[in-house]
Amino acid sequence: MTNRISIIYDRVRWEEKEIFNAFKERNIPFSKHDAKALVLRSDDSDESIQSSFGTSIIQRCISHYRGMLISHYLESKNCLVVNSSNTSRICGNKFLSTLKFEELGIKTPLTLFSFSDKSAEDSVEELGYPSVLKPIVGSWGRGVVKLNDKDSAKALIEMRYNDDGLFSKIFYIQQHINRPPRDIRTVVVGNEVVGAEYRYSSNDDWRTNFSLGAKIENCPITKELEEIVLKASDSVGGGILGVDLMEGEDGFLVHEINNNVEFKGVSKFTKDNIAYKIVDYIDHISKR
């Protein structure tokens, strides 16, 4: 009998192992698919694809475009994918997610979008120093730099502009927020904020990514925090997400939302098993 649920991944991390175990411990049949081994035919029928993947799929690919395009394909065959291809598209592109936050009145740092080296330099001058330059696609803090003065800004902008990368001519320049030396990572499953942590920047790096050595502590989930996080989640279509916030002088600001959230750190501070929450969520929506 075909399993109605499957999970697609391109690397088995701690999180994927936890999800696999949760399926087994919940006694919910599922199938696993390594995206790197897939060959998808354009002419396959809905029935053929659903017999291989089921009708409900958890998308856990680290590669943004690999995961998003596989999700598009499966949705075209009438499969339910969590997170959806549209959610993946918005979350995986800071340009698009920032526009969503602004559209729905979610507080986020002021961001200027520029499309040449000269206009990027003008944008930094308008925001003042320091400012923050980020790639519009990317994770784990890679390529995120603080522009402390005019000389360093000019050099870094010129370096990026002369790169041959797909998005090297698009500049996402953000206001630097006067905040404590930490940010907040929250994990959302459906309509529930299942965990939150403070991430403190290390002595060697101003960025707060766990992958860069940030120290983590439990963060209480207040009513205010919960409301902002769920609003941010809804703005991109909801699902299984990581919403990152900063504590500004006038309250919380959402600065990023993650489509393929890592939750190992947050799990240290939750009474509930996050992998169980994920499995129960996909099991529930697969029965609709």
Short mmCIF file of C-alpha atoms in Angstrom, two decimals:
data_model
loop_
_atom_site.label_atom_id
_atom_site.label_comp_id
_atom_site.label_asym_id
_atom_site.label_seq_id
_atom_site.Cartn_x
_atom_site.Cartn_y
_atom_site.Cartn_z
CA MET A 1 0.00 0.00 0.00
CA THR A 2 1.30 3.48 -0.88
CA ASN A 3 2.23 5.67 2.08
CA ARG A 4 0.23 8.91 2.06
CA ILE A 5 3.15 10.90 3.55
CA SER A 6 6.75 11.26 2.44
CA ILE A 7 9.73 13.45 3.24
CA ILE A 8 12.19 14.81 0.68
CA TYR A 9 15.67 15.90 1.74
CA ASP A 10 19.13 16.40 0.27
CA ARG A 11 21.11 15.95 3.49
CA VAL A 12 20.20 14.03 6.63
CA ARG A 13 20.89 16.39 9.52
CA TRP A 14 19.95 16.08 13.18
CA GLU A 15 16.50 17.48 12.36
CA GLU A 16 15.74 14.94 9.63
CA LYS A 17 16.78 12.08 11.91
CA GLU A 18 14.43 13.41 14.59
CA ILE A 19 11.55 13.60 12.10
CA PHE A 20 12.23 10.04 10.87
CA ASN A 21 12.21 8.78 14.45
CA ALA A 22 9.02 10.69 15.24
CA PHE A 23 7.19 9.03 12.35
CA LYS A 24 8.31 5.62 13.58
CA GLU A 25 7.44 6.31 17.22
CA ARG A 26 4.02 7.68 16.20
CA ASN A 27 3.56 4.53 14.08
CA ILE A 28 2.78 6.64 11.00
CA PRO A 29 3.92 5.03 7.73
CA PHE A 30 6.06 7.30 5.55
CA SER A 31 8.57 7.13 2.73
CA LYS A 32 11.94 8.87 2.38
CA HIS A 33 13.33 10.37 -0.82
CA ASP A 34 16.81 11.78 -1.37
CA ALA A 35 16.30 14.66 -3.79
CA LYS A 36 19.72 14.08 -5.33
CA ALA A 37 18.59 10.68 -6.61
CA LEU A 38 15.25 11.79 -8.06
CA VAL A 39 14.44 11.78 -11.76
CA LEU A 40 11.07 13.45 -12.38
CA ARG A 41 9.27 13.03 -15.71
CA SER A 42 7.24 15.89 -17.13
CA ASP A 43 4.64 13.47 -18.52
CA ASP A 44 4.03 11.41 -15.36
CA SER A 45 0.40 11.31 -14.29
CA ASP A 46 -0.88 12.52 -10.94
CA GLU A 47 -1.66 8.93 -9.99
CA SER A 48 1.85 7.75 -10.82
CA ILE A 49 3.53 10.46 -8.75
CA GLN A 50 1.13 10.03 -5.83
CA SER A 51 1.79 6.29 -5.84
CA SER A 52 5.50 7.07 -5.34
CA PHE A 53 5.33 10.06 -3.00
CA GLY A 54 1.88 9.89 -1.44
CA THR A 55 -0.34 12.95 -1.36
CA SER A 56 1.39 14.91 1.43
CA ILE A 57 5.10 15.72 1.41
CA ILE A 58 7.44 17.42 3.88
CA GLN A 59 10.03 19.38 1.92
CA ARG A 60 13.39 19.50 3.77
CA CYS A 61 15.91 20.26 1.01
CA ILE A 62 18.73 22.58 2.08
CA SER A 63 19.25 23.74 -1.52
CA HIS A 64 16.70 26.51 -2.04
CA TYR A 65 16.13 26.09 -5.76
CA ARG A 66 16.25 22.29 -5.67
CA GLY A 67 13.58 22.20 -2.99
CA MET A 68 11.40 24.92 -4.51
CA LEU A 69 11.35 23.38 -7.99
CA ILE A 70 10.64 19.88 -6.68
CA SER A 71 7.76 21.39 -4.70
CA HIS A 72 6.45 23.10 -7.85
CA TYR A 73 6.58 19.77 -9.67
CA LEU A 74 4.77 17.83 -6.93
CA GLU A 75 2.10 20.52 -6.59
CA SER A 76 1.50 20.28 -10.35
CA LYS A 77 0.67 16.61 -9.70
CA ASN A 78 -1.89 17.58 -7.04
CA CYS A 79 0.30 16.78 -4.04
CA LEU A 80 0.26 18.86 -0.87
CA VAL A 81 3.77 20.08 -0.02
CA VAL A 82 4.83 21.60 3.30
CA ASN A 83 6.15 24.13 2.90
CA SER A 84 4.53 25.12 -0.37
CA SER A 85 6.58 26.24 -3.36
CA ASN A 86 5.23 29.77 -2.92
CA THR A 87 6.21 29.87 0.75
CA SER A 88 9.65 28.59 -0.25
CA ARG A 89 9.92 31.25 -2.98
CA ILE A 90 9.15 34.10 -0.59
CA CYS A 91 11.17 32.85 2.39
CA GLY A 92 14.18 32.03 0.25
CA ASN A 93 14.43 35.57 -1.11
CA LYS A 94 14.92 38.40 1.39
CA PHE A 95 13.73 40.93 -1.19
CA LEU A 96 10.34 39.20 -1.41
CA SER A 97 9.94 38.47 2.30
CA THR A 98 10.70 42.08 3.22
CA LEU A 99 8.00 43.26 0.81
CA LYS A 100 5.53 40.86 2.47
CA PHE A 101 6.39 42.18 5.93
CA GLU A 102 5.87 45.77 4.80
CA GLU A 103 2.65 44.92 2.96
CA LEU A 104 1.09 43.46 6.12
CA GLY A 105 2.43 46.03 8.56
CA ILE A 106 4.94 43.73 10.26
CA LYS A 107 7.76 45.79 11.77
CA THR A 108 11.04 45.10 9.98
CA PRO A 109 14.30 47.06 9.61
CA LEU A 110 14.24 49.74 6.91
CA THR A 111 15.74 48.24 3.76
CA LEU A 112 16.90 49.93 0.55
CA PHE A 113 17.04 47.95 -2.70
CA SER A 114 19.60 49.06 -5.27
CA PHE A 115 20.56 47.72 -8.68
CA SER A 116 24.00 49.15 -9.42
CA ASP A 117 27.19 49.84 -7.50
CA LYS A 118 26.61 53.61 -7.61
CA SER A 119 23.02 53.46 -6.33
CA ALA A 120 24.12 50.99 -3.64
CA GLU A 121 26.74 53.46 -2.41
CA ASP A 122 24.06 56.17 -2.37
CA SER A 123 21.79 53.88 -0.35
CA VAL A 124 24.45 53.33 2.30
CA GLU A 125 25.00 57.07 2.55
CA GLU A 126 21.26 57.55 3.05
CA LEU A 127 21.03 54.91 5.79
CA GLY A 128 24.27 55.97 7.46
CA TYR A 129 27.00 53.94 9.12
CA PRO A 130 26.98 51.22 10.10
CA SER A 131 24.60 49.60 7.61
CA VAL A 132 24.19 45.93 6.78
CA LEU A 133 24.64 44.42 3.31
CA LYS A 134 23.01 41.03 2.73
CA PRO A 135 22.67 38.71 -0.25
CA ILE A 136 18.99 38.33 -1.13
CA VAL A 137 19.38 34.53 -1.26
CA GLY A 138 21.41 32.66 1.33
CA SER A 139 21.44 31.34 4.88
CA TRP A 140 23.65 30.73 7.93
CA GLY A 141 24.88 34.34 7.82
CA ARG A 142 26.97 33.77 4.71
CA GLY A 143 27.73 36.97 2.81
CA VAL A 144 26.19 39.23 5.47
CA VAL A 145 28.56 42.13 6.17
CA LYS A 146 28.47 45.26 8.28
CA LEU A 147 29.44 48.42 6.41
CA ASN A 148 31.24 50.51 9.02
CA ASP A 149 32.54 53.38 6.89
CA LYS A 150 32.56 54.79 3.37
CA ASP A 151 35.81 53.15 2.28
CA SER A 152 34.85 49.64 3.38
CA ALA A 153 31.34 50.06 1.93
CA LYS A 154 32.73 51.11 -1.46
CA ALA A 155 35.19 48.20 -1.53
CA LEU A 156 32.62 45.56 -0.53
CA ILE A 157 29.98 46.87 -2.94
CA GLU A 158 32.49 46.97 -5.80
CA MET A 159 33.62 43.42 -5.02
CA ARG A 160 30.05 42.14 -5.08
CA TYR A 161 29.10 44.11 -8.20
CA ASN A 162 32.01 42.64 -10.16
CA ASP A 163 31.12 39.10 -9.13
CA ASP A 164 29.36 36.91 -11.70
CA GLY A 165 26.77 35.60 -9.26
CA LEU A 166 23.11 35.41 -10.24
CA PHE A 167 22.10 38.19 -7.82
CA SER A 168 25.36 40.13 -7.60
CA LYS A 169 23.83 43.24 -9.20
CA ILE A 170 20.98 43.39 -6.66
CA PHE A 171 21.87 45.09 -3.38
CA TYR A 172 19.83 44.56 -0.22
CA ILE A 173 21.04 47.17 2.26
CA GLN A 174 19.47 47.27 5.68
CA GLN A 175 19.38 49.71 8.54
CA HIS A 176 21.60 48.62 11.43
CA ILE A 177 19.42 48.22 14.52
CA ASN A 178 20.62 49.33 17.93
CA ARG A 179 19.84 46.11 19.77
CA PRO A 180 21.22 43.88 22.51
CA PRO A 181 23.99 41.51 21.31
CA ARG A 182 21.39 38.88 20.44
CA ASP A 183 18.39 38.07 18.29
CA ILE A 184 15.49 35.64 18.69
CA ARG A 185 14.87 32.45 16.72
CA THR A 186 11.35 31.06 16.92
CA VAL A 187 9.94 27.87 15.42
CA VAL A 188 6.39 27.75 14.09
CA VAL A 189 4.43 24.59 13.26
CA GLY A 190 1.03 25.40 11.81
CA ASN A 191 -0.65 27.90 14.12
CA GLU A 192 1.64 27.27 17.09
CA VAL A 193 4.93 28.83 18.17
CA VAL A 194 6.56 25.67 19.52
CA GLY A 195 9.83 27.16 20.77
CA ALA A 196 12.04 30.23 21.00
CA GLU A 197 15.66 30.94 21.84
CA TYR A 198 17.93 33.92 22.27
CA ARG A 199 21.03 33.73 20.06
CA TYR A 200 23.96 35.74 21.39
CA SER A 201 26.74 36.77 19.02
CA SER A 202 30.15 35.37 19.85
CA ASN A 203 33.15 37.49 20.80
CA ASP A 204 34.57 36.97 17.31
CA ASP A 205 31.50 37.83 15.21
CA TRP A 206 28.64 40.35 15.45
CA ARG A 207 26.27 37.98 13.62
CA THR A 208 24.01 35.77 15.74
CA ASN A 209 23.79 32.61 13.62
CA PHE A 210 24.10 29.37 15.59
CA SER A 211 26.31 28.01 12.79
CA LEU A 212 28.79 30.84 13.50
CA GLY A 213 29.17 30.00 17.18
CA ALA A 214 26.33 31.97 18.74
CA LYS A 215 25.47 31.08 22.34
CA ILE A 216 21.82 30.18 22.90
CA GLU A 217 19.45 30.63 25.84
CA ASN A 218 15.76 30.05 26.42
CA CYS A 219 13.48 32.88 25.29
CA PRO A 220 10.05 33.16 26.94
CA ILE A 221 7.17 33.13 24.45
CA THR A 222 5.15 36.16 25.48
CA LYS A 223 1.75 36.99 24.01
CA GLU A 224 3.29 39.91 22.08
CA LEU A 225 6.05 37.73 20.63
CA GLU A 226 3.60 34.98 19.70
CA GLU A 227 1.27 37.38 17.87
CA ILE A 228 4.07 38.94 15.83
CA VAL A 229 5.59 35.57 14.93
CA LEU A 230 2.28 34.05 13.81
CA LYS A 231 1.50 37.15 11.74
CA ALA A 232 4.90 36.84 10.04
CA SER A 233 4.30 33.14 9.42
CA ASP A 234 0.88 33.82 7.91
CA SER A 235 2.37 36.52 5.66
CA VAL A 236 4.34 33.90 3.72
CA GLY A 237 1.69 31.18 3.71
CA GLY A 238 2.43 29.39 6.98
CA GLY A 239 3.66 25.85 7.55
CA ILE A 240 6.85 24.79 9.33
CA LEU A 241 8.98 27.91 9.66
CA GLY A 242 11.69 29.71 11.56
CA VAL A 243 10.93 33.37 12.28
CA ASP A 244 13.87 35.53 13.41
CA LEU A 245 13.39 38.81 15.28
CA MET A 246 15.43 41.60 16.84
CA GLU A 247 14.65 43.69 19.90
CA GLY A 248 14.70 47.28 18.71
CA GLU A 249 14.17 50.41 20.76
CA ASP A 250 10.47 50.41 19.80
CA GLY A 251 9.79 46.68 20.09
CA PHE A 252 10.30 43.53 18.05
CA LEU A 253 11.34 43.66 14.40
CA VAL A 254 11.12 40.62 12.13
CA HIS A 255 14.24 40.46 9.99
CA GLU A 256 14.16 37.00 8.41
CA ILE A 257 11.96 33.96 7.93
CA ASN A 258 13.32 30.49 7.24
CA ASN A 259 11.59 27.93 5.04
CA ASN A 260 13.77 24.97 6.07
CA VAL A 261 14.19 25.67 9.76
CA GLU A 262 16.81 23.98 11.90
CA PHE A 263 15.49 23.39 15.42
CA LYS A 264 18.22 21.52 17.27
CA GLY A 265 19.07 24.54 19.42
CA VAL A 266 15.48 25.51 20.21
CA SER A 267 14.70 21.89 21.16
CA LYS A 268 16.87 22.26 24.25
CA PHE A 269 14.33 24.68 25.73
CA THR A 270 10.98 23.12 24.80
CA LYS A 271 8.88 20.76 26.87
CA ASP A 272 7.35 19.29 23.71
CA ASN A 273 9.23 17.34 21.05
CA ILE A 274 9.32 19.59 17.96
CA ALA A 275 9.70 16.64 15.58
CA TYR A 276 6.51 15.13 17.06
CA LYS A 277 4.77 18.46 16.47
CA ILE A 278 5.88 18.41 12.82
CA VAL A 279 4.79 14.82 12.28
CA ASP A 280 1.42 15.37 13.97
CA TYR A 281 0.89 18.48 11.84
CA ILE A 282 1.54 16.77 8.50
CA ASP A 283 -0.49 13.74 9.61
CA HIS A 284 -3.44 15.99 10.46
CA ILE A 285 -3.45 18.06 7.27
CA SER A 286 -2.91 14.95 5.11
CA LYS A 287 -6.31 13.64 6.28
CA ARG A 288 -8.28 16.72 5.22
#
